[in-house]
Amino acid sequence: MDPELEAFLPLLPREDMSDAVAARRMYAELAATRPAPDTTDMEIEDRTVPADPDVPVRVYRPHGAQGAVVWLHGGGRIMGDLNTEHPWASRLAALSGAVVVSVEYRLAPEHRFPAALDDAYAVLTWTAEHAAGLGIDPERIAVGGHSAGGSLAAAVALRARDQQGPPIRFQLLNEASLDDREETWSRRNFTDTPWATRDNVAASWRHYLGSAPATPYAAPSRATDLSGLPPAYIATAELCPNRDEDIAYALRLLQAGVSVELHQWPGTFHGSQAILSAEVSQRQMTGLTAALRRALAG
């Protein structure tokens, strides 16, 4: 493990995703301890996207932005909201120069699949329809997310392709949770890694799916046809249960003719980017935001 990250391990709380309510409380408390980001060079506005039900979003608009990313937070599909994601979303907007539309999608287990996906897709459609009001080019819209949010972003890209929905320029999948099955080496062997353990990942999928079988829109790794999807930036953490399913997804995208930039970050663990002082975290954020900037510029 990267020494700068390892130094923080004694300070990290142990998550138990089997209890969604307790996990949410701890997640919110931890998010509240993060330093407030500098948002002086952007406009921030809370909006409501009309849907069934309506979806709260927070729009981060840096000066001079031409493109946008519909951003989906992490939290195992059971945790997270606009406030817990505020530090990440504002940093993403500042460093990429893109409008960030942060989505407060419905959470499991109260709202199982496809509630979160329906919310995310409604926000994509709204963003495309309101591009002029957002000051962006409707041809320069990306989807992205971290962990569970990365899974939702991949699912949105699949659904938009299948339903001839709004054109998506790019998909940004950071440590995404793409597969409900426990078949990869990293899922079977990383039983006690920081933040994301095998048991927590499994609990997250149980909350999300209930007793329903997984479809490709729930678990994008199950999709048999990945052709015609947007170019992707896929980043993985070395000590993360999701690592191998993300690498496999990247390879399958490449084999389907989709352009992919794949980064495997050595010495990192799931969510370690939150340790902002670590040099590797800074390189991760620089790589991710630079990829988004490039994708939306041309």
Short mmCIF file of C-alpha atoms in Angstrom, two decimals:
data_model
loop_
_atom_site.label_atom_id
_atom_site.label_comp_id
_atom_site.label_asym_id
_atom_site.label_seq_id
_atom_site.Cartn_x
_atom_site.Cartn_y
_atom_site.Cartn_z
CA MET A 1 0.00 0.00 0.00
CA ASP A 2 1.12 3.56 -0.67
CA PRO A 3 2.81 4.76 2.57
CA GLU A 4 0.92 8.07 2.61
CA LEU A 5 -2.39 6.21 2.45
CA GLU A 6 -1.34 3.53 4.92
CA ALA A 7 -0.69 6.20 7.55
CA PHE A 8 -4.41 7.03 7.54
CA LEU A 9 -5.68 3.47 8.04
CA PRO A 10 -5.99 3.73 11.85
CA LEU A 11 -8.27 6.76 11.37
CA LEU A 12 -10.71 5.10 8.97
CA PRO A 13 -13.98 3.85 10.46
CA ARG A 14 -15.11 0.31 9.73
CA GLU A 15 -18.20 0.31 7.56
CA ASP A 16 -21.00 -2.22 7.88
CA MET A 17 -23.31 -1.96 4.89
CA SER A 18 -25.68 -4.60 6.19
CA ASP A 19 -27.35 -1.81 8.20
CA ALA A 20 -28.20 0.88 5.64
CA VAL A 21 -29.41 3.49 8.14
CA ALA A 22 -26.31 3.24 10.34
CA ALA A 23 -24.06 3.26 7.29
CA ARG A 24 -25.71 6.47 6.02
CA ARG A 25 -25.23 8.17 9.37
CA MET A 26 -21.53 7.32 9.47
CA TYR A 27 -21.05 8.33 5.83
CA ALA A 28 -22.62 11.74 6.44
CA GLU A 29 -20.54 12.30 9.58
CA LEU A 30 -17.36 11.45 7.73
CA ALA A 31 -18.26 13.72 4.80
CA ALA A 32 -18.83 16.61 7.22
CA THR A 33 -15.21 16.39 8.37
CA ARG A 34 -13.80 17.02 4.90
CA PRO A 35 -12.37 20.48 4.19
CA ALA A 36 -14.71 22.91 2.47
CA PRO A 37 -13.75 23.35 -1.20
CA ASP A 38 -13.07 26.72 -2.83
CA THR A 39 -16.10 27.53 -4.95
CA THR A 40 -15.45 31.22 -5.58
CA ASP A 41 -14.95 30.78 -9.34
CA MET A 42 -18.23 29.00 -10.06
CA GLU A 43 -21.97 29.39 -9.70
CA ILE A 44 -23.75 26.74 -7.64
CA GLU A 45 -27.51 26.25 -7.78
CA ASP A 46 -29.86 23.62 -6.38
CA ARG A 47 -32.51 22.62 -8.90
CA THR A 48 -35.29 20.07 -9.18
CA VAL A 49 -35.58 17.92 -12.29
CA PRO A 50 -39.22 17.13 -13.11
CA ALA A 51 -39.69 13.36 -13.12
CA ASP A 52 -41.74 10.73 -11.32
CA PRO A 53 -40.76 11.51 -8.61
CA ASP A 54 -38.78 14.73 -9.07
CA VAL A 55 -35.01 14.47 -8.70
CA PRO A 56 -32.92 17.01 -6.72
CA VAL A 57 -29.72 18.12 -8.43
CA ARG A 58 -26.97 20.61 -7.64
CA VAL A 59 -25.47 22.39 -10.64
CA TYR A 60 -21.86 23.60 -10.49
CA ARG A 61 -21.15 26.05 -13.30
CA PRO A 62 -17.51 27.16 -13.74
CA HIS A 63 -16.97 30.28 -15.81
CA GLY A 64 -16.49 29.50 -19.49
CA ALA A 65 -17.74 25.91 -19.31
CA GLN A 66 -18.81 24.42 -22.65
CA GLY A 67 -19.67 20.87 -21.64
CA ALA A 68 -21.28 19.09 -18.71
CA VAL A 69 -21.08 15.84 -16.79
CA VAL A 70 -24.05 14.20 -15.11
CA TRP A 71 -22.29 13.08 -11.93
CA LEU A 72 -23.46 10.16 -9.77
CA HIS A 73 -22.12 9.82 -6.25
CA GLY A 74 -20.78 6.69 -4.60
CA GLY A 75 -22.01 5.10 -1.40
CA GLY A 76 -22.93 1.53 -2.26
CA ARG A 77 -26.35 2.55 -3.62
CA ILE A 78 -27.49 3.02 -0.02
CA MET A 79 -25.63 6.19 1.07
CA GLY A 80 -24.88 9.68 -0.19
CA ASP A 81 -26.67 12.85 -1.19
CA LEU A 82 -25.93 16.30 -2.63
CA ASN A 83 -24.25 17.46 0.58
CA THR A 84 -21.96 14.47 1.09
CA GLU A 85 -20.91 14.76 -2.58
CA HIS A 86 -20.36 18.52 -2.46
CA PRO A 87 -16.57 18.41 -1.89
CA TRP A 88 -16.04 15.97 -4.75
CA ALA A 89 -18.46 17.61 -7.20
CA SER A 90 -17.08 21.11 -6.66
CA ARG A 91 -13.50 19.88 -7.08
CA LEU A 92 -14.50 18.03 -10.24
CA ALA A 93 -16.03 21.20 -11.68
CA ALA A 94 -13.06 23.38 -10.74
CA LEU A 95 -10.41 21.06 -12.15
CA SER A 96 -12.23 19.94 -15.31
CA GLY A 97 -13.86 23.23 -16.25
CA ALA A 98 -17.11 21.33 -16.91
CA VAL A 99 -20.58 22.02 -15.59
CA VAL A 100 -21.25 19.30 -13.02
CA VAL A 101 -24.84 18.21 -12.51
CA SER A 102 -24.69 16.27 -9.23
CA VAL A 103 -27.63 13.90 -8.82
CA GLU A 104 -29.40 12.94 -5.60
CA TYR A 105 -30.84 9.66 -6.82
CA ARG A 106 -33.09 7.46 -4.68
CA LEU A 107 -31.33 5.00 -2.39
CA ALA A 108 -31.80 1.32 -1.63
CA PRO A 109 -33.15 -0.64 0.11
CA GLU A 110 -36.17 1.68 0.33
CA HIS A 111 -35.92 2.24 -3.43
CA ARG A 112 -34.49 -0.75 -5.27
CA PHE A 113 -33.45 -1.03 -8.91
CA PRO A 114 -34.43 0.62 -11.24
CA ALA A 115 -35.24 3.70 -9.11
CA ALA A 116 -31.69 5.12 -9.06
CA LEU A 117 -31.21 4.44 -12.77
CA ASP A 118 -34.53 6.08 -13.63
CA ASP A 119 -33.48 9.16 -11.67
CA ALA A 120 -30.08 9.31 -13.34
CA TYR A 121 -31.56 8.89 -16.81
CA ALA A 122 -34.16 11.60 -16.14
CA VAL A 123 -31.34 14.00 -15.22
CA LEU A 124 -29.40 13.12 -18.39
CA THR A 125 -32.49 13.87 -20.47
CA TRP A 126 -33.11 17.12 -18.57
CA THR A 127 -29.50 18.23 -19.00
CA ALA A 128 -29.67 17.70 -22.76
CA GLU A 129 -33.02 19.49 -23.05
CA HIS A 130 -31.84 22.42 -20.93
CA ALA A 131 -28.37 22.74 -22.44
CA ALA A 132 -28.97 26.32 -23.57
CA GLY A 133 -30.04 27.39 -20.09
CA LEU A 134 -27.01 25.65 -18.60
CA GLY A 135 -24.76 27.42 -21.11
CA ILE A 136 -23.44 24.20 -22.63
CA ASP A 137 -23.30 22.44 -25.98
CA PRO A 138 -25.86 19.58 -25.98
CA GLU A 139 -23.31 17.49 -27.92
CA ARG A 140 -20.82 17.78 -25.05
CA ILE A 141 -22.48 15.89 -22.22
CA ALA A 142 -20.71 13.14 -20.29
CA VAL A 143 -21.87 10.76 -17.57
CA GLY A 144 -19.67 9.75 -14.69
CA GLY A 145 -19.52 8.48 -11.17
CA HIS A 146 -17.55 6.86 -8.41
CA SER A 147 -18.15 3.31 -7.17
CA ALA A 148 -21.92 2.69 -7.23
CA GLY A 149 -22.24 5.95 -9.16
CA GLY A 150 -19.86 4.60 -11.78
CA SER A 151 -22.14 1.60 -12.19
CA LEU A 152 -25.10 3.91 -12.67
CA ALA A 153 -23.16 5.98 -15.21
CA ALA A 154 -22.33 2.86 -17.22
CA ALA A 155 -25.98 1.77 -17.05
CA VAL A 156 -27.15 5.21 -18.22
CA ALA A 157 -24.81 4.92 -21.22
CA LEU A 158 -26.23 1.48 -22.06
CA ARG A 159 -29.83 2.70 -21.75
CA ALA A 160 -29.20 5.84 -23.82
CA ARG A 161 -27.69 3.68 -26.57
CA ASP A 162 -30.54 1.17 -26.53
CA GLN A 163 -33.34 3.75 -26.36
CA GLN A 164 -31.77 6.28 -28.75
CA GLY A 165 -31.61 8.75 -25.88
CA PRO A 166 -29.52 11.91 -25.59
CA PRO A 167 -26.06 11.58 -27.15
CA ILE A 168 -23.36 10.97 -24.53
CA ARG A 169 -19.87 12.21 -25.38
CA PHE A 170 -17.96 10.31 -22.70
CA GLN A 171 -18.30 8.03 -19.68
CA LEU A 172 -16.10 8.42 -16.61
CA LEU A 173 -16.09 5.28 -14.44
CA ASN A 174 -14.06 5.59 -11.25
CA GLU A 175 -13.69 2.38 -9.22
CA ALA A 176 -17.10 1.38 -10.51
CA SER A 177 -19.18 -1.43 -9.03
CA LEU A 178 -20.27 -3.14 -12.25
CA ASP A 179 -20.89 -6.80 -11.41
CA ASP A 180 -23.19 -8.37 -8.82
CA ARG A 181 -21.46 -11.75 -9.17
CA GLU A 182 -18.50 -12.79 -7.00
CA GLU A 183 -16.45 -14.38 -9.73
CA THR A 184 -13.34 -12.23 -10.21
CA TRP A 185 -10.11 -12.77 -8.33
CA SER A 186 -10.32 -9.37 -6.61
CA ARG A 187 -13.92 -9.93 -5.46
CA ARG A 188 -13.08 -13.35 -4.04
CA ASN A 189 -9.81 -12.39 -2.36
CA PHE A 190 -10.17 -8.83 -1.05
CA THR A 191 -12.16 -9.76 2.02
CA ASP A 192 -10.79 -7.15 4.42
CA THR A 193 -9.53 -4.22 2.34
CA PRO A 194 -10.17 -0.65 3.56
CA TRP A 195 -13.61 0.85 2.88
CA ALA A 196 -14.79 -1.79 0.41
CA THR A 197 -14.72 -5.40 1.57
CA ARG A 198 -16.20 -8.41 -0.17
CA ASP A 199 -19.03 -8.53 2.37
CA ASN A 200 -19.86 -4.84 2.02
CA VAL A 201 -19.94 -5.05 -1.77
CA ALA A 202 -22.23 -8.08 -1.55
CA ALA A 203 -24.50 -6.28 0.94
CA SER A 204 -24.71 -3.29 -1.38
CA TRP A 205 -25.93 -5.48 -4.23
CA ARG A 206 -28.48 -7.22 -1.97
CA HIS A 207 -29.92 -3.87 -0.90
CA TYR A 208 -30.13 -2.72 -4.51
CA LEU A 209 -31.50 -5.85 -6.17
CA GLY A 210 -33.55 -7.50 -3.44
CA SER A 211 -34.72 -10.85 -4.77
CA ALA A 212 -34.85 -9.68 -8.40
CA PRO A 213 -32.35 -11.10 -10.90
CA ALA A 214 -29.73 -8.67 -12.15
CA THR A 215 -30.09 -7.24 -15.65
CA PRO A 216 -27.40 -5.36 -17.62
CA TYR A 217 -29.03 -2.07 -16.58
CA ALA A 218 -28.55 -3.09 -12.94
CA ALA A 219 -25.11 -4.68 -13.35
CA PRO A 220 -23.48 -3.42 -16.57
CA SER A 221 -20.92 -6.25 -16.60
CA ARG A 222 -23.80 -8.52 -17.58
CA ALA A 223 -24.32 -6.68 -20.88
CA THR A 224 -23.41 -8.93 -23.80
CA ASP A 225 -23.06 -6.16 -26.41
CA LEU A 226 -20.88 -3.16 -25.56
CA SER A 227 -20.62 -1.78 -29.09
CA GLY A 228 -21.74 1.75 -29.84
CA LEU A 229 -21.07 3.05 -26.32
CA PRO A 230 -19.31 6.35 -25.58
CA PRO A 231 -15.53 6.48 -25.12
CA ALA A 232 -14.56 5.75 -21.53
CA TYR A 233 -12.06 6.63 -18.85
CA ILE A 234 -11.90 3.76 -16.37
CA ALA A 235 -9.85 3.99 -13.18
CA THR A 236 -9.26 1.23 -10.66
CA ALA A 237 -7.68 0.99 -7.23
CA GLU A 238 -5.25 -1.88 -6.71
CA LEU A 239 -6.66 -3.02 -3.36
CA CYS A 240 -10.33 -2.90 -4.32
CA PRO A 241 -12.84 -5.74 -4.80
CA ASN A 242 -14.15 -3.98 -7.93
CA ARG A 243 -10.72 -3.86 -9.59
CA ASP A 244 -10.89 -6.89 -11.87
CA GLU A 245 -14.47 -6.37 -13.08
CA ASP A 246 -13.53 -2.83 -14.11
CA ILE A 247 -10.45 -3.99 -16.00
CA ALA A 248 -12.49 -6.72 -17.68
CA TYR A 249 -15.15 -4.17 -18.67
CA ALA A 250 -12.48 -1.91 -20.15
CA LEU A 251 -11.06 -4.78 -22.21
CA ARG A 252 -14.52 -5.75 -23.44
CA LEU A 253 -15.24 -2.15 -24.45
CA LEU A 254 -11.98 -2.09 -26.41
CA GLN A 255 -12.85 -5.36 -28.11
CA ALA A 256 -16.24 -3.87 -29.04
CA GLY A 257 -14.54 -0.94 -30.77
CA VAL A 258 -14.97 1.61 -27.98
CA SER A 259 -12.03 3.87 -27.17
CA VAL A 260 -10.89 3.44 -23.56
CA GLU A 261 -8.31 5.06 -21.29
CA LEU A 262 -7.61 2.64 -18.44
CA HIS A 263 -5.70 3.52 -15.27
CA GLN A 264 -4.83 1.04 -12.53
CA TRP A 265 -3.47 3.00 -9.58
CA PRO A 266 -0.93 0.99 -7.56
CA GLY A 267 -0.96 1.08 -3.79
CA THR A 268 -4.45 2.58 -3.57
CA PHE A 269 -7.68 1.27 -2.06
CA HIS A 270 -11.34 1.91 -2.78
CA GLY A 271 -12.15 5.54 -2.00
CA SER A 272 -8.59 6.43 -0.97
CA GLN A 273 -8.80 9.53 -3.19
CA ALA A 274 -10.64 11.13 -0.28
CA ILE A 275 -7.21 11.38 1.41
CA LEU A 276 -6.40 14.55 -0.48
CA SER A 277 -2.95 15.07 1.02
CA ALA A 278 -1.56 11.90 -0.58
CA GLU A 279 0.43 12.50 -3.72
CA VAL A 280 -1.16 9.52 -5.47
CA SER A 281 -4.65 10.93 -4.74
CA GLN A 282 -3.67 14.19 -6.37
CA ARG A 283 -2.40 12.33 -9.43
CA GLN A 284 -5.64 10.34 -9.58
CA MET A 285 -7.78 13.47 -9.49
CA THR A 286 -5.59 15.22 -12.04
CA GLY A 287 -5.85 12.27 -14.42
CA LEU A 288 -9.60 11.95 -14.05
CA THR A 289 -10.40 15.63 -14.49
CA ALA A 290 -7.93 16.08 -17.34
CA ALA A 291 -9.58 13.21 -19.20
CA LEU A 292 -12.98 14.86 -18.76
CA ARG A 293 -11.63 18.22 -19.91
CA ARG A 294 -10.13 16.65 -23.06
CA ALA A 295 -13.29 14.70 -23.86
CA LEU A 296 -15.55 17.73 -23.66
CA ALA A 297 -13.18 20.15 -25.42
CA GLY A 298 -13.15 18.75 -28.93
#
